[in-house]
XYZ file of C-alpha atoms in Angstrom:
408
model
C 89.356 129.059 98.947
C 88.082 125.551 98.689
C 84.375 125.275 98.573
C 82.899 122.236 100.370
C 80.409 120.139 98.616
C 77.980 117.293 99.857
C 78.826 113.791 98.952
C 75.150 113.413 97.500
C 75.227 116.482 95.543
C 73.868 115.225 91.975
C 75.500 117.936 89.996
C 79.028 116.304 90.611
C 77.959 112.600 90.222
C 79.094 111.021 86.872
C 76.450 108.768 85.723
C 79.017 106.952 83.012
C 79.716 103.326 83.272
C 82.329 101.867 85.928
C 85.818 102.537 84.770
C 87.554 99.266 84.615
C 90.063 97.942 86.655
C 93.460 96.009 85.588
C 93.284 93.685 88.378
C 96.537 92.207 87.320
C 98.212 95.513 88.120
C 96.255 96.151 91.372
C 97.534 93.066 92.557
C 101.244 93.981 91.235
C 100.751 97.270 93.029
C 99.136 95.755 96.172
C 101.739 92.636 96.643
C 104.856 95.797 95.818
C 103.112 97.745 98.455
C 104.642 94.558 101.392
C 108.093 95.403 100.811
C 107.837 99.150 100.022
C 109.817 101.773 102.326
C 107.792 104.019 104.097
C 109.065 106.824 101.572
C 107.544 105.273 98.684
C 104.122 105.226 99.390
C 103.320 108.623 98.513
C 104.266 106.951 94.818
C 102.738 103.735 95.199
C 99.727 105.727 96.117
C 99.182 107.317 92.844
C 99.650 104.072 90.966
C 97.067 102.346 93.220
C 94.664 105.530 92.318
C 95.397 105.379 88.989
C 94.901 101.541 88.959
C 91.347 102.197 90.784
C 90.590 104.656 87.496
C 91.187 107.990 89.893
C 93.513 110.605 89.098
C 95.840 110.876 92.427
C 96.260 110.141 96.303
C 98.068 112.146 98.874
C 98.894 111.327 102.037
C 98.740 113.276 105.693
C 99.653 111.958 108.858
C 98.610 114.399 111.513
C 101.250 115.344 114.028
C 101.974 114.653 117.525
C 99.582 117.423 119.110
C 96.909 116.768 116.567
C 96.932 120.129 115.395
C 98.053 119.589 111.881
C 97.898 117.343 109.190
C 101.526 116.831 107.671
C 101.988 115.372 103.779
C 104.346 112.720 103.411
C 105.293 114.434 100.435
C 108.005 117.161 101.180
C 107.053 119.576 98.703
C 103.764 120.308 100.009
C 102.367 122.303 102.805
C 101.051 121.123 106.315
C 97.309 121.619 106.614
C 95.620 122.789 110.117
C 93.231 120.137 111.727
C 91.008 122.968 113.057
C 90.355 124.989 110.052
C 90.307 122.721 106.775
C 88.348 120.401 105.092
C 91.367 117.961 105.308
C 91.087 118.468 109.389
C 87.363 118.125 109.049
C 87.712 114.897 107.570
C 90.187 113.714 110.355
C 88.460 115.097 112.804
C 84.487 113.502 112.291
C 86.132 110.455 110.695
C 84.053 111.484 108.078
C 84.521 111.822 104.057
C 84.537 115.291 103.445
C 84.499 116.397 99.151
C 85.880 119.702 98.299
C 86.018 121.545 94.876
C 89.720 122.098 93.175
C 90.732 124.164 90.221
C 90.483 120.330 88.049
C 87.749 118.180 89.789
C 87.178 117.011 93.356
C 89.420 116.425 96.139
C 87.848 113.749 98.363
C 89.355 113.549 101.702
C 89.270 110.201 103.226
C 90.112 109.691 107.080
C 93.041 107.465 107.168
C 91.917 105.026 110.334
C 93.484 101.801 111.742
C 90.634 100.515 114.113
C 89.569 103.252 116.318
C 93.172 105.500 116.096
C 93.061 108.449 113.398
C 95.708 108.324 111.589
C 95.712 111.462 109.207
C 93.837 111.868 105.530
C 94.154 110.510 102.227
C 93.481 113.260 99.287
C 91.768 111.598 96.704
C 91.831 113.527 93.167
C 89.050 112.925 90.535
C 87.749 115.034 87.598
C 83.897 114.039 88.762
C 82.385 111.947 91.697
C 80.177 109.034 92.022
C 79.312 105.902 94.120
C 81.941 103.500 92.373
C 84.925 106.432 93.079
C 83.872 106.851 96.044
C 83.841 103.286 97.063
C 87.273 103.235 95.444
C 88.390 106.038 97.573
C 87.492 103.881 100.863
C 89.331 101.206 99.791
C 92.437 102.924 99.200
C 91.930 104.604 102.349
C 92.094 101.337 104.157
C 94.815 99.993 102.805
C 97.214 102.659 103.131
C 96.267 102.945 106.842
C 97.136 99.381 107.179
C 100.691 99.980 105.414
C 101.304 102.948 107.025
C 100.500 101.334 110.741
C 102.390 98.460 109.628
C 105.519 100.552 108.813
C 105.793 103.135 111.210
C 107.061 100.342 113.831
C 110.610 100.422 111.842
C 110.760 103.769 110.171
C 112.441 106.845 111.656
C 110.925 108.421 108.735
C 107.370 108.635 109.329
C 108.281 109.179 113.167
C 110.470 112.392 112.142
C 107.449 113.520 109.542
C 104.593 113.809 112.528
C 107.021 116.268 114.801
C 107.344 119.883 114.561
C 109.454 119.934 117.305
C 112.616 118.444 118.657
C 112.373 115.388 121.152
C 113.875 115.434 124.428
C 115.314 112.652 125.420
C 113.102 111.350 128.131
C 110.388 111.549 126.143
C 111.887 109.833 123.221
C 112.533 107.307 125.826
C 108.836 106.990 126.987
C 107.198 107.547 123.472
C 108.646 104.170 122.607
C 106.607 102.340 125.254
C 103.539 103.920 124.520
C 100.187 102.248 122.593
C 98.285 104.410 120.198
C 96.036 107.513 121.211
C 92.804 105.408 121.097
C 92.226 101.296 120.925
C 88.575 99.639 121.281
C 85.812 97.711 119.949
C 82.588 97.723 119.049
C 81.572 97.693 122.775
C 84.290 99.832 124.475
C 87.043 102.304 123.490
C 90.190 104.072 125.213
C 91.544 106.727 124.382
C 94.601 109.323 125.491
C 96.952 112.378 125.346
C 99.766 113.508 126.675
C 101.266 116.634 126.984
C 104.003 118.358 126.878
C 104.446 115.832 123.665
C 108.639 116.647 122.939
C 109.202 116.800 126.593
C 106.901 114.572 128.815
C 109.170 113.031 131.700
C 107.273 111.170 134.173
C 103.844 110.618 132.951
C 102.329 107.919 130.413
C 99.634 105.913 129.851
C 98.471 102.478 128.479
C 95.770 100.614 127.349
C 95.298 96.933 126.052
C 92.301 95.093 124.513
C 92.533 91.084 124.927
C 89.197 89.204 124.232
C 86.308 90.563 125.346
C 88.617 92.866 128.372
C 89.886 96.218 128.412
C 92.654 97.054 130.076
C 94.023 100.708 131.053
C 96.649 102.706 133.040
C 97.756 105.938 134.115
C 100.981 106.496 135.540
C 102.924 109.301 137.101
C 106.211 109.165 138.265
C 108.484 111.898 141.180
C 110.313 114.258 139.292
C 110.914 115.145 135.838
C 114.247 113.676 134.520
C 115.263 110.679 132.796
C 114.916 109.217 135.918
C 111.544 109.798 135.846
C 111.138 108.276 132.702
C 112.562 105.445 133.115
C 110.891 104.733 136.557
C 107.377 104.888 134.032
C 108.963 103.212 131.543
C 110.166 99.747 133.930
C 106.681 100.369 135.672
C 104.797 99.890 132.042
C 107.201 97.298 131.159
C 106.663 94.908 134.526
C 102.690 95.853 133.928
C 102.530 94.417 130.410
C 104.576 91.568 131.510
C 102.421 90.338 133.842
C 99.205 91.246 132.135
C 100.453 89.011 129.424
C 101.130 86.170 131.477
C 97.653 85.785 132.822
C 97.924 87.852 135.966
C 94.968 89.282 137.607
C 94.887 93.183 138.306
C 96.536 92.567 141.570
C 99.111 90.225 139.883
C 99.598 93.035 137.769
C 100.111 95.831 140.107
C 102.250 93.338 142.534
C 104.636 93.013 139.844
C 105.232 96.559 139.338
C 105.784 97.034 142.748
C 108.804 94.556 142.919
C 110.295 95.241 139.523
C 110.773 98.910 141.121
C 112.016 97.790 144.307
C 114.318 95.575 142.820
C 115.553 97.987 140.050
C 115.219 101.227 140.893
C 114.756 101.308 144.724
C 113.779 104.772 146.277
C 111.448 105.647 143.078
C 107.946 105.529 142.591
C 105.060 106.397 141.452
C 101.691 107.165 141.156
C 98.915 105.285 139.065
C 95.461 104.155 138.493
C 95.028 100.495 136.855
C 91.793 99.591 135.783
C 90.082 96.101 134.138
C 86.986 96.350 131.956
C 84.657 93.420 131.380
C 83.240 94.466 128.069
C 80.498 91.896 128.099
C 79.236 92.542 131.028
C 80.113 95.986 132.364
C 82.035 94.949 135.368
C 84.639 97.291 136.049
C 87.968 96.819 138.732
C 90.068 99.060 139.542
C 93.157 99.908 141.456
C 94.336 103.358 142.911
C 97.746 103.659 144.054
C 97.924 107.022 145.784
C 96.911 108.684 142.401
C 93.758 111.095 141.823
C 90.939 109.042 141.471
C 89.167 108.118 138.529
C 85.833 110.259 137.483
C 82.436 108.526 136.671
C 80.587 110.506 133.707
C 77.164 109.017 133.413
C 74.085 110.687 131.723
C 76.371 114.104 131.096
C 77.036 114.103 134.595
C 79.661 113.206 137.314
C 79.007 110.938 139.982
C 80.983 112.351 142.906
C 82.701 109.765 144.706
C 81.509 106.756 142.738
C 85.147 105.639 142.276
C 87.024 106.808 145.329
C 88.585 104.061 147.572
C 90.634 103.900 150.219
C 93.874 105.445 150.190
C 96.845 103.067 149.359
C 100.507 103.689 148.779
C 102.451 104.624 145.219
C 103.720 101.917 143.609
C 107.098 100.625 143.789
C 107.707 101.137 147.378
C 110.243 98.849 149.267
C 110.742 97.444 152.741
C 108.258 98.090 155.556
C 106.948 100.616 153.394
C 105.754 98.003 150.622
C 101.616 96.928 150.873
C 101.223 93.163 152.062
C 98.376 93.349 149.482
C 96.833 95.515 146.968
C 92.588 96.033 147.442
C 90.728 96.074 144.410
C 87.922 97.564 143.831
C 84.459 96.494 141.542
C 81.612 98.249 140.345
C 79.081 97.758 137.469
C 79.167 100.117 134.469
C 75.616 101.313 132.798
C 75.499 101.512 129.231
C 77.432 104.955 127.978
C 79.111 105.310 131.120
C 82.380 106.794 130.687
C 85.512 106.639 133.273
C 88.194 109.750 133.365
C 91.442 108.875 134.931
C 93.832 112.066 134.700
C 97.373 113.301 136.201
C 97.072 116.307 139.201
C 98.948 118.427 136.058
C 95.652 118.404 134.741
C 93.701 120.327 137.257
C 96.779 122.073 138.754
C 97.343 124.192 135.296
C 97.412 127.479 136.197
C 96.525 130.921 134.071
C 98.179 134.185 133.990
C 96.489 135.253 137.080
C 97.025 131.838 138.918
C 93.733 130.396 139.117
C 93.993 126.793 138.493
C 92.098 125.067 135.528
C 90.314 122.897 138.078
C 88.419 120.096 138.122
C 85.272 121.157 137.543
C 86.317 123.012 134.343
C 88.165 119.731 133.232
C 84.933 117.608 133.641
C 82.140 120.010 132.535
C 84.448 119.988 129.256
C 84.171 117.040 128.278
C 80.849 116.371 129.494
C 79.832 119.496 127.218
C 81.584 118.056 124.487
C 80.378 114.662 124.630
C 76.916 115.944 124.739
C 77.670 117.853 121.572
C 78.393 114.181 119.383
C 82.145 114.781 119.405
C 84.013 111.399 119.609
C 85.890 110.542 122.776
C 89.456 111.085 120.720
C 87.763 113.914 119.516
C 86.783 115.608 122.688
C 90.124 114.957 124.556
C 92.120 116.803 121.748
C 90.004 119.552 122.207
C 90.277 119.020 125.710
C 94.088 119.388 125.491
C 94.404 122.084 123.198
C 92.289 124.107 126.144
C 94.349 123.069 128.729
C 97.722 124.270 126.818
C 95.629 127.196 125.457
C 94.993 128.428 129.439
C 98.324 127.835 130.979
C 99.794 129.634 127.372
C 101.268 126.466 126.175
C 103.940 126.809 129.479
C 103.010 123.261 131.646
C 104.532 123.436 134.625
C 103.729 119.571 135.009
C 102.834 116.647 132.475
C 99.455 116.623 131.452
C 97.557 112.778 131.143
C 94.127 112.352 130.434
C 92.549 108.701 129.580
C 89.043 108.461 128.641
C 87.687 105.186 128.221
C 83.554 104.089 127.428
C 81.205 100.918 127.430
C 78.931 101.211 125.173
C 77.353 97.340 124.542
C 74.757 98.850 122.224
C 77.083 99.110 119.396
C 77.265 95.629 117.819
């Protein structure tokens, strides 16, 4: 078993001289490392460890579900997120050092702005300031390659599944963002479950300037259909969000792309706008749930119900004239739940439902434990699949966002 060993322990520090760098091959490796395919990093990540005078680097991209942590080379063995100092790592988004049978393994979270990514196994026969300085950087850059290269490459998709995808959901997983985006004043972030066969559920969120945007979405049935219903109504979103449009722009849009393209489906959905400078939030409920304020470990019943208005993408004399949107002002560490009915409507062996006050006293219990809003909805997640014994009757969508202007 590996034992675990503090970064500042002085017994494993070298106090030798910086090893040298050849700076002429770090830039060989690092201008290679533009045109590699996504199968040789696991090589070009030894020669950039070797370059930065460590012994090797390893790469693990955790999985779908976030429950393991799977090497992108073949030969080796998953590693569990939950009980490892790999997962530990990847879970605190924290370097975590280890002892091995020849030296130190320093596990590095592999991050691309606020979306965890998997580890990076750094090898070294001793540990000081300089390695570990080296370790970060090698850490960054092969989160950057690896973001950059996943867009194109079936290969790294195939490596984070354990499962085979259905076909609906291979059909929404293309239009959806990363688990968590943000800044230094705000951050999103999501799941989805079941991940190989979600149907009518998704999610989306968007940072431009200084403005979050986010969306939850829940389409009738659960079919390709479905799936393609969510997958036009993200589509006509982002299209007018991009062109400039205001929330109800945005939600007007959706509306006629499914009236025009697929008349007699809708769906459910929550849009939301985020003024990260200032903490004015607006919102938009379309005959969804409606969203949950969490502020000072507690919910604020009702703070963000509205009037009731219809699903989206209803035609004829059924179709809104207009949209009502909806503004309130955020306080510092506020945070704002917006969820799918699968969430509360889980059910156990007995049939007692999950419920909504178990969902929110979750994640208020883990937030006021220091877990990290990605953090606390995997968790959240695994619970949910954990009580209904990983059998959803519906798709599970949870989106967590925060303001929190105090980080700078």
């Amino acid at each position: 078993m590996e034992g675990v060993i503090r970064v500042s322990d002085p017994s494993h520090a070298s106090s030798g001289p910086d090893t040298a760098v050849d700076e002429n091959l770090l830039e060989e490796l690092i201008s290679e490392a533009q045109t590699a395919l996504p199968f040789e990093l696991p090589d070009l990540a030894n020669r950039c460890a070797s370059a930065l005078g460590l012994d090797t680097a390893l790469i693990y991209l955790v999985d779908l579900q976030q429950q393991l942590l799977i090497p992108l080379d073949e030969a080796l063995d998953s590693l569990p997120v939950d009980r490892s100092s790999a997962g530990w790592a990847y879970r605190t988004v924290s370097p975590q050092v280890a002892a091995a049978d020849d030296g130190l393994i320093i596990w590095m979270p592999l991050v691309d702005g606020s979306e965890r990514l998997g580890v990076l196994a750094v090898r070294t026969a001793s540990l000081d300031e300089m390695r570990m300085r080296r370790s970060r950087m090698l850490a960054h850059l092969f989160a950057m390659l690896i973001t950059s290269k996943r867009a194109y490459s079936d290969w790294l998709a195939a490596r984070s599944r354990t499962a085979p995808m259905q076909l609906p959901a291979e059909m929404l997983r293309a239009f959806l963002p990363p688990h968590t985006v943000g800044s230094r004043r705000c951050v999103s972030t999501a799941v989805l479950e079941p991940a190989y066969d979600i149907a009518g559920d998704a999610y989306d969120h968007s940072v431009v300037k200084n403005v979050l945007h986010t969306m939850i979405l829940d389409s009738m049935g659960h079919d390709l259909i479905a799936g393609l219903t969510t997958s036009v109504a993200m589509a006509a979103a982002r299209n007018a969000r991009r062109g400039g449009g205001g929330l109800a722009d945005v939600v007007g849009s959706v509306d006629r792309a499914l009236a025009e393209w697929l008349p007699d489906h809708f769906c459910t959905g929550v849009l939301c706008r985020l003024d990260a400078e200032t903490g004015m939030l607006h919102w938009v409920n379309c005959g969804h749930p409606p969203p949950l304020l969490i502020r000072a470990e507690r919910v604020l019943a009702g703070a963000l119900d509205s009037p009731p208005q219809p699903p989206i993408g209803l035609a004829g004399p059924l179709a809104p004239a207009a949209r009502q949107v909806h503004e309130t002002r955020l306080e510092p560490g506020d945070c704002v739940l917006l969820y799918t009915d699968g969430v509360v409507e889980a059910r156990d062996a007995d049939g007692a439902e999950f419920g909504l006050d178990r969902f929110t006293d979750f994640i208020i219990r883990s937030h006021a434990a220091g877990q990290r809003p990605a953090e606390v909805l995997r968790l959240l997640i695994h619970a949910i699949l954990d009580y209904q014994r990983n059998q959803l009757r519906d798709d599970v969508t949870i989106l967590l966002f925060e303001w929190r202007p105090q980080h700078r």
